[in-house]
XYZ file of C-alpha atoms in Angstrom:
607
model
C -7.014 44.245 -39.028
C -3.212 43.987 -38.405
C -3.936 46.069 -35.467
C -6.460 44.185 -33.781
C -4.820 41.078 -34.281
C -1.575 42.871 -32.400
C -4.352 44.080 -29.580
C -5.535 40.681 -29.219
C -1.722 39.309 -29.046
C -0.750 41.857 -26.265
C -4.251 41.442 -23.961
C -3.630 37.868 -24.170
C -0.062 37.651 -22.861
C -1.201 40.379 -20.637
C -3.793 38.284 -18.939
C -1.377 35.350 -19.340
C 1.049 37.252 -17.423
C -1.717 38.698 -14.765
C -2.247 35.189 -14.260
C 1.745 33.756 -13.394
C 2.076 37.533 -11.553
C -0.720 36.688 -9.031
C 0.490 33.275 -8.026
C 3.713 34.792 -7.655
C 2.207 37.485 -5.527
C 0.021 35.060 -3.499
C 3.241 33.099 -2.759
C 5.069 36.442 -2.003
C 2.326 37.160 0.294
C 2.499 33.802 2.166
C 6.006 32.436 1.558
C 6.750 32.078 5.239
C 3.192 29.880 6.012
C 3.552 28.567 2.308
C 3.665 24.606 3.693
C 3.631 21.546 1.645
C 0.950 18.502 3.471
C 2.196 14.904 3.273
C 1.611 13.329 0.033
C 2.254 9.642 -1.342
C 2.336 8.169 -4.947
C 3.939 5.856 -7.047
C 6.794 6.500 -9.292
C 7.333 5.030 -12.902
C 9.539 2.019 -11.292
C 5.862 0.953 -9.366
C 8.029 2.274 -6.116
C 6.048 3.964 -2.916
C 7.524 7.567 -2.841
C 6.051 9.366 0.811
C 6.906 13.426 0.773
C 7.588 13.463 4.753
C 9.525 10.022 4.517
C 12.331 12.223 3.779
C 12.194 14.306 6.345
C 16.244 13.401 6.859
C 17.279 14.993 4.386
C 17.836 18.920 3.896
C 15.420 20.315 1.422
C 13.551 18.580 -1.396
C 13.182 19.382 -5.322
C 9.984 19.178 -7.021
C 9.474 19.644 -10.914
C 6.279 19.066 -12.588
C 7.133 17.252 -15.841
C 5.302 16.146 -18.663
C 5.500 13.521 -21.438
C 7.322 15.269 -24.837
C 7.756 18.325 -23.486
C 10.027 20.248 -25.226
C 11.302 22.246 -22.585
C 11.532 19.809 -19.505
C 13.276 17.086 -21.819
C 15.992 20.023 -22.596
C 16.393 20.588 -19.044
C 17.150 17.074 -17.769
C 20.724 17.092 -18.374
C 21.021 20.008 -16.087
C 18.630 18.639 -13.691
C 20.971 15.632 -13.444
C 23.624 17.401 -13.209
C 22.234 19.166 -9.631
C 21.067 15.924 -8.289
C 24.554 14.772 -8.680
C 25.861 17.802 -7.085
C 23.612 18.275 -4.211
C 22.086 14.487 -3.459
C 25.170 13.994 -1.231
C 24.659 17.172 0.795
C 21.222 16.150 1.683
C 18.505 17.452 -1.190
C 16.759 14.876 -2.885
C 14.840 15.105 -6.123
C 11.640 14.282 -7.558
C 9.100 14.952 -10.155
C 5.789 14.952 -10.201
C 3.981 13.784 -13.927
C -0.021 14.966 -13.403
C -1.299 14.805 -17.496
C -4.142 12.529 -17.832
C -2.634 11.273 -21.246
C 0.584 10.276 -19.572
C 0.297 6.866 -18.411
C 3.276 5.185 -15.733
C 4.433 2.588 -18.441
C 4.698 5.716 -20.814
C 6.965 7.579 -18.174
C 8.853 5.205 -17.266
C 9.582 4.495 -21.844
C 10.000 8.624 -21.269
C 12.306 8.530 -18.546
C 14.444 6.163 -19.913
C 14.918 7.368 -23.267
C 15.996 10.781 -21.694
C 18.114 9.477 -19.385
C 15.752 10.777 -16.100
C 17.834 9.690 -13.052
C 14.930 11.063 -10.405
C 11.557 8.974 -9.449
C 8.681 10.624 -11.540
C 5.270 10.098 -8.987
C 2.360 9.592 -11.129
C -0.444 12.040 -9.935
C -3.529 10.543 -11.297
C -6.276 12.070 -9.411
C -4.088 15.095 -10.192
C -4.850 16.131 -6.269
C -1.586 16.645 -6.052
C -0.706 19.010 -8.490
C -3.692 21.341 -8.079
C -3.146 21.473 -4.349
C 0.404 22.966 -5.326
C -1.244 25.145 -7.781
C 0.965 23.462 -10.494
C -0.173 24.463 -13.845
C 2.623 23.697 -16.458
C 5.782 21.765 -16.944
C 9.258 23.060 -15.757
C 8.427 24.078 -12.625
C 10.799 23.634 -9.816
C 9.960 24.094 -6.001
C 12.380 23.788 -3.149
C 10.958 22.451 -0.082
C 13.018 23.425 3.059
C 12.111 19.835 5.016
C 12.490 21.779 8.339
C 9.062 22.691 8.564
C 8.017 21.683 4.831
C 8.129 25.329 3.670
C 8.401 26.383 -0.061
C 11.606 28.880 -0.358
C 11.184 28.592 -3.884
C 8.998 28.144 -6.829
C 9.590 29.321 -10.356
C 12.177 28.268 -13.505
C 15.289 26.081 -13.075
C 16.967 28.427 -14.958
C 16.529 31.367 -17.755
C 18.017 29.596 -20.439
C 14.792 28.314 -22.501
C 12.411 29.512 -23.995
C 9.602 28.372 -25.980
C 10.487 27.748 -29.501
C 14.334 28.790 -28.778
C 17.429 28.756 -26.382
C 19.120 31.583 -25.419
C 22.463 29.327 -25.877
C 23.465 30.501 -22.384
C 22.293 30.715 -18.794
C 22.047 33.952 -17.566
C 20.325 33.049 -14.028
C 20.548 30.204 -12.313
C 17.478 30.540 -10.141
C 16.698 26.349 -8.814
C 20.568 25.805 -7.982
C 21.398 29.614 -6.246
C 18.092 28.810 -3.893
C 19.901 25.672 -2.882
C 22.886 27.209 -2.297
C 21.439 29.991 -0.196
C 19.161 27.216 1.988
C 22.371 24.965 2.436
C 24.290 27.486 3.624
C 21.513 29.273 6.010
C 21.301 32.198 4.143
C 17.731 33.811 2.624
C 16.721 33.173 -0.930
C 17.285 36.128 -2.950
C 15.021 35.332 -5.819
C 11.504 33.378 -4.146
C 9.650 32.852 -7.154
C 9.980 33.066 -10.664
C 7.856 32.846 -13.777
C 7.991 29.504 -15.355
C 7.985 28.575 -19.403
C 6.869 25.373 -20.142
C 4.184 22.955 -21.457
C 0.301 23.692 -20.090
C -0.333 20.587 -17.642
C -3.729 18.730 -19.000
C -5.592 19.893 -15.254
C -9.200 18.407 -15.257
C -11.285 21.158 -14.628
C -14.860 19.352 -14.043
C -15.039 18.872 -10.606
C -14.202 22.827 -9.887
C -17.390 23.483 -12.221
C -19.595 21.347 -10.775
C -18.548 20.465 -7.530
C -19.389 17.335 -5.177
C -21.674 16.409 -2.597
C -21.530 14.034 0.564
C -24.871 11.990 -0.314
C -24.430 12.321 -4.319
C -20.780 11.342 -4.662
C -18.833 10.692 -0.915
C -21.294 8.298 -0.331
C -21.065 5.497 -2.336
C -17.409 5.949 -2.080
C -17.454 5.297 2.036
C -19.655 2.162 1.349
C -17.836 0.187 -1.387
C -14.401 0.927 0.782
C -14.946 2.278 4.033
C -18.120 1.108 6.153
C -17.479 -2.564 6.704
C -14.854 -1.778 8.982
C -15.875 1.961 10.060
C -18.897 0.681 11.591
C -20.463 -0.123 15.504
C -17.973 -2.901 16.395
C -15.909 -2.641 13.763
C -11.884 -2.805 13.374
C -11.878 0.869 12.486
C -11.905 3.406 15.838
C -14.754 5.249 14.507
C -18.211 4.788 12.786
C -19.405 6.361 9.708
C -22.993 6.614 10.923
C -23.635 9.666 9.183
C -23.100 13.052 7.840
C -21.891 15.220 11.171
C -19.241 12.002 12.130
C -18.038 12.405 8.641
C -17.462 15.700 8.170
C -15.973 15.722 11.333
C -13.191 13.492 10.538
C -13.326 15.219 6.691
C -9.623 16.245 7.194
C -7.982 13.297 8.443
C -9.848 11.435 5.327
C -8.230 13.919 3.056
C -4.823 13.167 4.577
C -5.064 9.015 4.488
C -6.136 9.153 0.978
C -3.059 11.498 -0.017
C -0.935 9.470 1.452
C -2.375 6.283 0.426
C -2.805 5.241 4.120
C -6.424 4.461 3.515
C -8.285 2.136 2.494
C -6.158 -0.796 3.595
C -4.628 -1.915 0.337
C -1.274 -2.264 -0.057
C -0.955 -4.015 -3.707
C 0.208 -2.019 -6.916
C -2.539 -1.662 -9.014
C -0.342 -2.024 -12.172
C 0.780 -5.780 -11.078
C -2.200 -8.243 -11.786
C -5.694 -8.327 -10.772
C -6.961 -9.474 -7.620
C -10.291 -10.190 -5.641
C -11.973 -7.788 -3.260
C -9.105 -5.397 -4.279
C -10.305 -2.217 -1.685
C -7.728 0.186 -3.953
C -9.479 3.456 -4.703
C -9.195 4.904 -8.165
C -8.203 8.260 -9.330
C -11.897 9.249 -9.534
C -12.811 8.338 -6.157
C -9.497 9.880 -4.591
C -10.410 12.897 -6.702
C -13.919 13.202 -5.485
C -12.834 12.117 -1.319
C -9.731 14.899 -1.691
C -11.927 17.392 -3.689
C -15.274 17.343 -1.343
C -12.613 17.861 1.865
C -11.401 21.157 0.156
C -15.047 22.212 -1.359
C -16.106 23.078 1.978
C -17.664 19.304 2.994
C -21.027 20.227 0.807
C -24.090 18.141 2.201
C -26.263 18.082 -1.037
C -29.682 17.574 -1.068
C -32.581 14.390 0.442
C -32.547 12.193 3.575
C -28.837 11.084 4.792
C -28.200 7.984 3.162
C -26.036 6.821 6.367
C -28.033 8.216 9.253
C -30.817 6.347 7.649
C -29.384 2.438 7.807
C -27.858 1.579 11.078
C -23.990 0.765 10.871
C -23.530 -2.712 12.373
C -20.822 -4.762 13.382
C -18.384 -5.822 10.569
C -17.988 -9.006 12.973
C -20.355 -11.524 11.211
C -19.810 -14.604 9.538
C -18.708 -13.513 5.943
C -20.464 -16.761 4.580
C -23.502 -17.336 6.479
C -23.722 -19.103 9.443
C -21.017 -22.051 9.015
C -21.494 -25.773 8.694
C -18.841 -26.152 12.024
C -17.556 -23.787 14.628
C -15.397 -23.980 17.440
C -14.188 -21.354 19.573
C -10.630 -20.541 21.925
C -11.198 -23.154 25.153
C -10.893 -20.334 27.202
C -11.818 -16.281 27.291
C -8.171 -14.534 26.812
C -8.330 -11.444 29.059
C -5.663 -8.947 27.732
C -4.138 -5.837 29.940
C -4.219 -2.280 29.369
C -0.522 -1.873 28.321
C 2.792 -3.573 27.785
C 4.245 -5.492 24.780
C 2.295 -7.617 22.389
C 2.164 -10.921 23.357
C 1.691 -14.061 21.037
C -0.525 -16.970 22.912
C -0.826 -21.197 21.624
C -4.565 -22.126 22.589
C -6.138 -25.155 22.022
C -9.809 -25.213 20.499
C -12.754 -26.352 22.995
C -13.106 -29.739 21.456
C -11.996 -31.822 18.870
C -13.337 -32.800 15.137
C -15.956 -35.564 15.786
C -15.840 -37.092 12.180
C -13.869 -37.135 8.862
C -14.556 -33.133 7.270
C -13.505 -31.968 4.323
C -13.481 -28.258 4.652
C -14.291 -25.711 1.311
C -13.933 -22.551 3.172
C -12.824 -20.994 6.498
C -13.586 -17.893 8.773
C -11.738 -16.844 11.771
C -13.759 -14.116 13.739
C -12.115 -12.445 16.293
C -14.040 -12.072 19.903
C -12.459 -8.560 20.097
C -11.174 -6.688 17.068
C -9.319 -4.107 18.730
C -7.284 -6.169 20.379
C -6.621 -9.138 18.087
C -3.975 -8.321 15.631
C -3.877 -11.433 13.617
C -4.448 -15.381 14.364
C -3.181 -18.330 12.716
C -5.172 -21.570 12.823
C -2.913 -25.262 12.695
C -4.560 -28.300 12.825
C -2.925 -30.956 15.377
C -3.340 -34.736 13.388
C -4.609 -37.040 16.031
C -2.110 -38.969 16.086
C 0.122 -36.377 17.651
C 0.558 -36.541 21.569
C 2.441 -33.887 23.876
C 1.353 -30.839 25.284
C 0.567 -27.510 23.582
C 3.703 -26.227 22.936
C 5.264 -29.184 21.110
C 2.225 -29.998 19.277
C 2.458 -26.325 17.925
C 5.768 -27.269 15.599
C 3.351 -29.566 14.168
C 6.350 -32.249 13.823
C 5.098 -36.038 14.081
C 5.981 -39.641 12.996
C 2.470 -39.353 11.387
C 2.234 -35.939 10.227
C 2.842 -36.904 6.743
C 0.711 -39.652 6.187
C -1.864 -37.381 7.641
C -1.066 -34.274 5.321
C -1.272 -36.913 2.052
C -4.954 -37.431 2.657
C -5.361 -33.590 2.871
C -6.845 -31.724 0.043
C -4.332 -29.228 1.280
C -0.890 -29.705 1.508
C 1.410 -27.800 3.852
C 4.778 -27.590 3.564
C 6.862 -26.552 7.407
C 4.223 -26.379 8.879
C 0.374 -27.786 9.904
C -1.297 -23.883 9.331
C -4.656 -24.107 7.184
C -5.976 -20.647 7.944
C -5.182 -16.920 9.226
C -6.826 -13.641 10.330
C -5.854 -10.236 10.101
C -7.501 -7.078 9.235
C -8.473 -7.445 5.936
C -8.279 -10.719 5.706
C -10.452 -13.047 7.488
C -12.431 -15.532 5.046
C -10.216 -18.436 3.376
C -12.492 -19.820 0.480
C -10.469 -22.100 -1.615
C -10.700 -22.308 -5.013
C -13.385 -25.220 -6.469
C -13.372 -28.508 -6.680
C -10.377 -28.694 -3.261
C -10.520 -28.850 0.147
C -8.947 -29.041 3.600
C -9.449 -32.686 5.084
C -9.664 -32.658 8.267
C -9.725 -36.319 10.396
C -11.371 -37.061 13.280
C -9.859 -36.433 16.204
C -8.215 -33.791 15.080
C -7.918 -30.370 17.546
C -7.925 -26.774 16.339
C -4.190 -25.022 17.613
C -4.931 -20.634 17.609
C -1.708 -19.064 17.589
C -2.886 -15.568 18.643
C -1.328 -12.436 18.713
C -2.897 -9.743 21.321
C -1.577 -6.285 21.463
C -3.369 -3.367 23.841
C -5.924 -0.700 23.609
C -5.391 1.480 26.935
C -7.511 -0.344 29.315
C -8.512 -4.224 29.915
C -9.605 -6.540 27.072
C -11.248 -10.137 26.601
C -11.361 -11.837 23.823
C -12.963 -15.425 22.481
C -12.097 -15.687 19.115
C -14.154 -18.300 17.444
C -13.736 -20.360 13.764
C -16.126 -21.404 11.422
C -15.747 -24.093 8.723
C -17.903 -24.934 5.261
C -18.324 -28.366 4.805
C -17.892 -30.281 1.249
C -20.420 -32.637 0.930
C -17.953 -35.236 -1.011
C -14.448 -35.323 -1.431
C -13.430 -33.010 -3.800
C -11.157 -33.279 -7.274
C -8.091 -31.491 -6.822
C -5.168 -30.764 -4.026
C -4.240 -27.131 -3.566
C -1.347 -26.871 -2.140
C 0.316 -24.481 0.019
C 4.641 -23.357 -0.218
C 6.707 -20.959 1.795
C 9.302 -19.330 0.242
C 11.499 -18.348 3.417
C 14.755 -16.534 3.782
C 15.973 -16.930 8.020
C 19.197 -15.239 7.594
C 18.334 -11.532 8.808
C 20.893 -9.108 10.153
C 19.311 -5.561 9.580
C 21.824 -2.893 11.077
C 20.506 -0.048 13.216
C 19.231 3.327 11.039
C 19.765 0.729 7.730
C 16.659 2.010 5.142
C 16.911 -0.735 2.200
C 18.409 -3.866 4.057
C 17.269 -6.277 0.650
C 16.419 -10.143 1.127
C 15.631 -12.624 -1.343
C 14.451 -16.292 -1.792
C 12.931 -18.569 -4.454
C 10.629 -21.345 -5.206
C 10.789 -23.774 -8.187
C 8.082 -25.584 -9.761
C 8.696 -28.908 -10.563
C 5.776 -29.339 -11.505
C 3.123 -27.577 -13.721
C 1.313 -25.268 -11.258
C -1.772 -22.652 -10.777
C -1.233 -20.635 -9.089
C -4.319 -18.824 -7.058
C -2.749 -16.557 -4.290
C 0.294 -14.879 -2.855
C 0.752 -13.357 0.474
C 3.490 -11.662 1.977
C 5.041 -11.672 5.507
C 7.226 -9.121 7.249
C 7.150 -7.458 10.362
C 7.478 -4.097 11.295
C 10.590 -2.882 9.614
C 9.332 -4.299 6.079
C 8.945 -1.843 3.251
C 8.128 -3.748 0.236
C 8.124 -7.028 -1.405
C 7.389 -8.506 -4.763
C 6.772 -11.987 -6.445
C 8.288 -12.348 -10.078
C 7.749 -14.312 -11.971
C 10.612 -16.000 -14.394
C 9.311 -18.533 -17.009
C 11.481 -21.149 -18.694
C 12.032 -19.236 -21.820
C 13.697 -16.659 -19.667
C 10.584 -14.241 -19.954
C 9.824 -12.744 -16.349
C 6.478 -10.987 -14.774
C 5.678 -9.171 -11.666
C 2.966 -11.433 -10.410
C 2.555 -9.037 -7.099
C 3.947 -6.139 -5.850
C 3.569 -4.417 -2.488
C 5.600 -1.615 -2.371
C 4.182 -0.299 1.036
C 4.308 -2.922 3.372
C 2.195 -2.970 6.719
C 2.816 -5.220 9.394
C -0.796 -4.261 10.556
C -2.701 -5.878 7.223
C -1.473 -9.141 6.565
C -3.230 -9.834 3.296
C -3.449 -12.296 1.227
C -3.802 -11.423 -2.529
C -6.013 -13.799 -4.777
C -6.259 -13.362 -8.068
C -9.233 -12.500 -10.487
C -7.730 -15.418 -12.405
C -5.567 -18.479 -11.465
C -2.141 -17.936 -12.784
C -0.460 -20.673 -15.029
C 2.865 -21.860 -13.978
C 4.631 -23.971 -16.697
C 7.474 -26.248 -15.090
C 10.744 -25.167 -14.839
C 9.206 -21.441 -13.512
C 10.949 -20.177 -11.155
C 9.242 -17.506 -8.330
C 11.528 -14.720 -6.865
C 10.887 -13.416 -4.003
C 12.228 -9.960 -3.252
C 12.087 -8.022 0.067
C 13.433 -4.673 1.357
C 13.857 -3.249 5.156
C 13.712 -0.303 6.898
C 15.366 -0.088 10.291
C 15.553 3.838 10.013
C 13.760 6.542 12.270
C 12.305 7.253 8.986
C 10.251 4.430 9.078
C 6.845 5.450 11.335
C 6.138 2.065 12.851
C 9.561 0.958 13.245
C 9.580 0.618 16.911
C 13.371 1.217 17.636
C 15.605 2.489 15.301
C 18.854 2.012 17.277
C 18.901 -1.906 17.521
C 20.056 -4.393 14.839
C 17.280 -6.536 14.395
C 17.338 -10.528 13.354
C 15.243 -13.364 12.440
C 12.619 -13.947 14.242
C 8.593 -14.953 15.376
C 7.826 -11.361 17.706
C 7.229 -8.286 16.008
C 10.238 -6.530 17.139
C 12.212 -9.374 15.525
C 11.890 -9.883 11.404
C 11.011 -12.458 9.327
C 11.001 -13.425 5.088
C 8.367 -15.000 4.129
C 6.362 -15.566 0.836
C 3.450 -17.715 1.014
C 2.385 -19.557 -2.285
C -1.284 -21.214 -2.613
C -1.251 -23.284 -5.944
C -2.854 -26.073 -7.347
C -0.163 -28.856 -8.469
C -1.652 -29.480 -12.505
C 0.162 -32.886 -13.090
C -0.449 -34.521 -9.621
C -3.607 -32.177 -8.304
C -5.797 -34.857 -7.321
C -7.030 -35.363 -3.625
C -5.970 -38.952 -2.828
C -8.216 -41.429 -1.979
């Protein structure tokens, strides 16, 4: 019996050992086309972490860690250690945390209490991990950012083992492989077998495997069609099985980098309407049909089989009112964006009180975003003066609004993925008669001639309604962001004087913003993160509403926090060489939080 049990023992840790031996072999075999694909998650501080956004530094650490594991939570003090050595000469360090019980609060309690100076990137669809062929804890790769190459995977060092130390370090194998790359010269030791804790890898999909019409499918339509459709913002049209296969890889890669969909919110920071986020079964499922081969499955094709139409339709049914630009805006085929004041074709004929607005743009492709002001009738002057909104009148005007504006005469906006303003019940936007519609559009170019006729359409209240929601603008104009500078911070606050709910937030950068939150800080000195975007894209200007209307108490104060990137680093950063100031183009900057609240202790629409 003894000796069976000591057969058993010795085929298992032989199979065990087959099994580290043949990734080490397969990496042997491959080490110089052994490349690492762009990848983006969030770490345990809620921050954006992109693989190739470090592409100016030398080489790159990754360790796959693990909540209570014995063996990575010894091996953080020497970890440390080389990130203080080496972050200065250009290698950063990261880890990457892919259990299913380990959740981001619970890493980030982890990495503080052991003292973990690196960002830990939650892998939740765990896409991440299998496509490095991760399988436990302790595992450190070295990623030469030259070309994204692995020139080393294995242990950090020899001096662990499972249930005891050797007391000393006989090999340092993760710091002599940085040596060697920093100093040009070839890695002596390429790969090495790792002790440490089995990563909890979900093995389901691999059994069963997915298909386009069972599982893609009803992925692509709850966060993909509307604008991948004939006439749609997106540049191509999911209209079936062939078109989507056929752009298969480049969905693999805007999912892994969280390009795609178009949400830009932290999922961990409130709940919000018509959030478009994808969750770690759906990435899973997108990710793992790319790499299963694209399999069809079985029936009719459940896209070929409904025409795709235009995204381009009223989102609320045909509108009570709508008005249009006065004239067709014909756009070239290059140059600079260009922002354009035009008037409406004709003014408000009565008294409105407005529940709900739609902007839809004549031309998607072309249209980058539009604001809509209202110019009181009162108001006199041409275009351009009427556009500041300023008036001896304006005020007396804005009190008989159900919406109040502060700076400003704006009542609506469109950008990609956000079109429809539907404000919350019981308010409006009062609109007099006489009034004219002011589109502040801003046009950029496709590669040959454009037209567009952007048109608006209101929903009428059929009496005046009960409360005022109000609108604030928490703005910060002093902006001096020096060439190649990659965390330029702003800030700015509001304070409510008042008791306040509060029903949406939208940020407003251009293109070298990076991230920006809204926190919260009650009067009892307790603070929240009421929205964080911690990848910022001048391209989706979205406003964030949430599931629930937020209670403000008086005396709250909202921060509002911003970072920059001026860098090369940053991909839509159109010139990294130029300091760049405040601003209303998009190669200038601006700070801006918008606020849409309803005021709780003077909330009622005047008569």
């Amino acid at each position: 019996m003894v000796i069976l049990i000591a057969v058993v023992v010795v085929v298992m840790l032989l199979v065990g050992d087959f099994h580290q031996q043949d990734k080490q072999d397969r990496f042997r075999e491959g080490a110089s086309r052994a490349i690492v694909e762009n990848f983006a998650l969030y770490d345990q501080d809620g921050k954006y972490q992109e693989l190739y956004y470090r592409s100016d530094m030398k080489a790159i650490v990754i360790v796959s860690q693990g909540n209570g594991c014995p063996i990575i939570r010894k091996s953080i003090p020497y970890l440390n250690h080389l990130q203080e050595q080496y972050e200065s000469l250009g290698v950063f360090f990261l880890m990457i945390n892919a259990n299913q019980q380990d959740t981001r609060p619970a890493i980030k309690s982890e990495a503080d209490l052991f003292g973990i100076s690196m960002p830990i990137l939650k892998d939740q669809a765990q896409a991440i991990a299998k496509s490095l062929s991760l399988t436990r804890t302790a595992e450190a790769i070295l990623l030469d950012t030259g070309d994204w190459s692995m020139v080393y995977r294995g242990a950090i060092h020899d001096g662990l083992g499972y249930e005891s130390d050797k007391g000393r370090i006989e090999h340092h194998y993760l710091r002599d492989a940085i040596n060697a790359h920093l100093n040009n010269r070839a890695v002596v030791t390429d790969t090495t077998g790792v002790k440490g804790c089995l990563i909890n890898l979900d093995q389901e999909d691999e059994q069963t495997g997915y298909t386009y019409a069972r599982d893609v499918v009803p992925i692509l339509n709850k966060h993909c069609v509307d604008c991948h459709s004939n006439g749609g913002a997106a540049p191509w049209s999911m209209d079936g099985y062939k078109r989507v296969k056929g752009w298969g890889p480049m969905i693999r890669e805007v999912v892994r980098t969280k390009r795609m969909p178009p949400w830009h919110a932290d999922p961990a920071c409130g709940r919000f309407e018509e959030d478009n986020s994808l969750s770690a079964e759906e990435e899973k499922i997108l990710i793992g049909w790319v790499e299963q081969g694209f399999p069809k499955g079985q029936g009719n094709d459940p896209l070929a089989k409904k025409r795709q139409t235009s995204s381009v339709f009223w989102g609320l049914g045909e509108p009570d009112l709508k008005f249009r630009l006065k004239t067709s805006q014909s756009v070239t085929a290059t140059g600079d964006d260009e922002f354009r004041m035009i008037e409406g074709d004709r003014p408000i004929d009565r008294d409105i009180w407005v529940k709900a607005i739609d902007i839809r743009p004549g031309n998607v492709k072309v249209v980058h975003h539009g604001n809509l002001s209202v110019v009181w009738p009162d108001n006199s002057g041409t275009v351009d003066n009427l556009a500041t909104g300023e008036s001896a009148d304006r005020n007396r005007w804005l009190a008989m609004g159900g919406m109040s504006m502060e700076k400003g005469s704006m009542i609506a906006a469109y950008a990609p993925g956000n079109r429809v303003l539907q404000l919350p019940q019981d308010t409006g936007v009062f609109l007099p008669k006489g009034s004219r519609l002011l589109f502040e559009m801003h046009y950029i170019t496709t590669g040959k001639p454009e037209t567009d006729l952007t048109e608006v359409g209101f929903y009428l209240l059929d009496e005046k309604p009960t409360k005022l929601l109000s609108v604030s603008t928490i703005n910060n104009r002093n902006i001096k962001i020096p060439a190649g500078e990659k965390n330029y911070k702003r800030r700015g606050n509001m304070f409510a004087h008042n008791d306040l709910l509060l029903t949406a937030l939208q940020p407003h950068m251009h293109y070298r913003g990076k991230s920006m939150k809204f926190i919260i800080e009650y009067p009892d000195g307790s603070s929240e993160i009421a929205l964080s975007v911690p990848n910022y894209r001048f391209k989706w200007q979205r406003r964030y509403t949430f599931a629930e209307p937020k209670f403000v108490p008086r005396g709250t104060t909202i921060h509002l926090e911003g970072f920059y990137d001026n860098s090369s680093q940053n991909s839509d950063n159109p010139d990294s060489g130029q300091e760049v100031v405040y601003g209303p183009y998009s190669h200038t900057e601006m700070f801006q939080g918008i606020a849409f609240y309803i005021n709780q202790n003077s909330g009622r629409a005047p008569n």
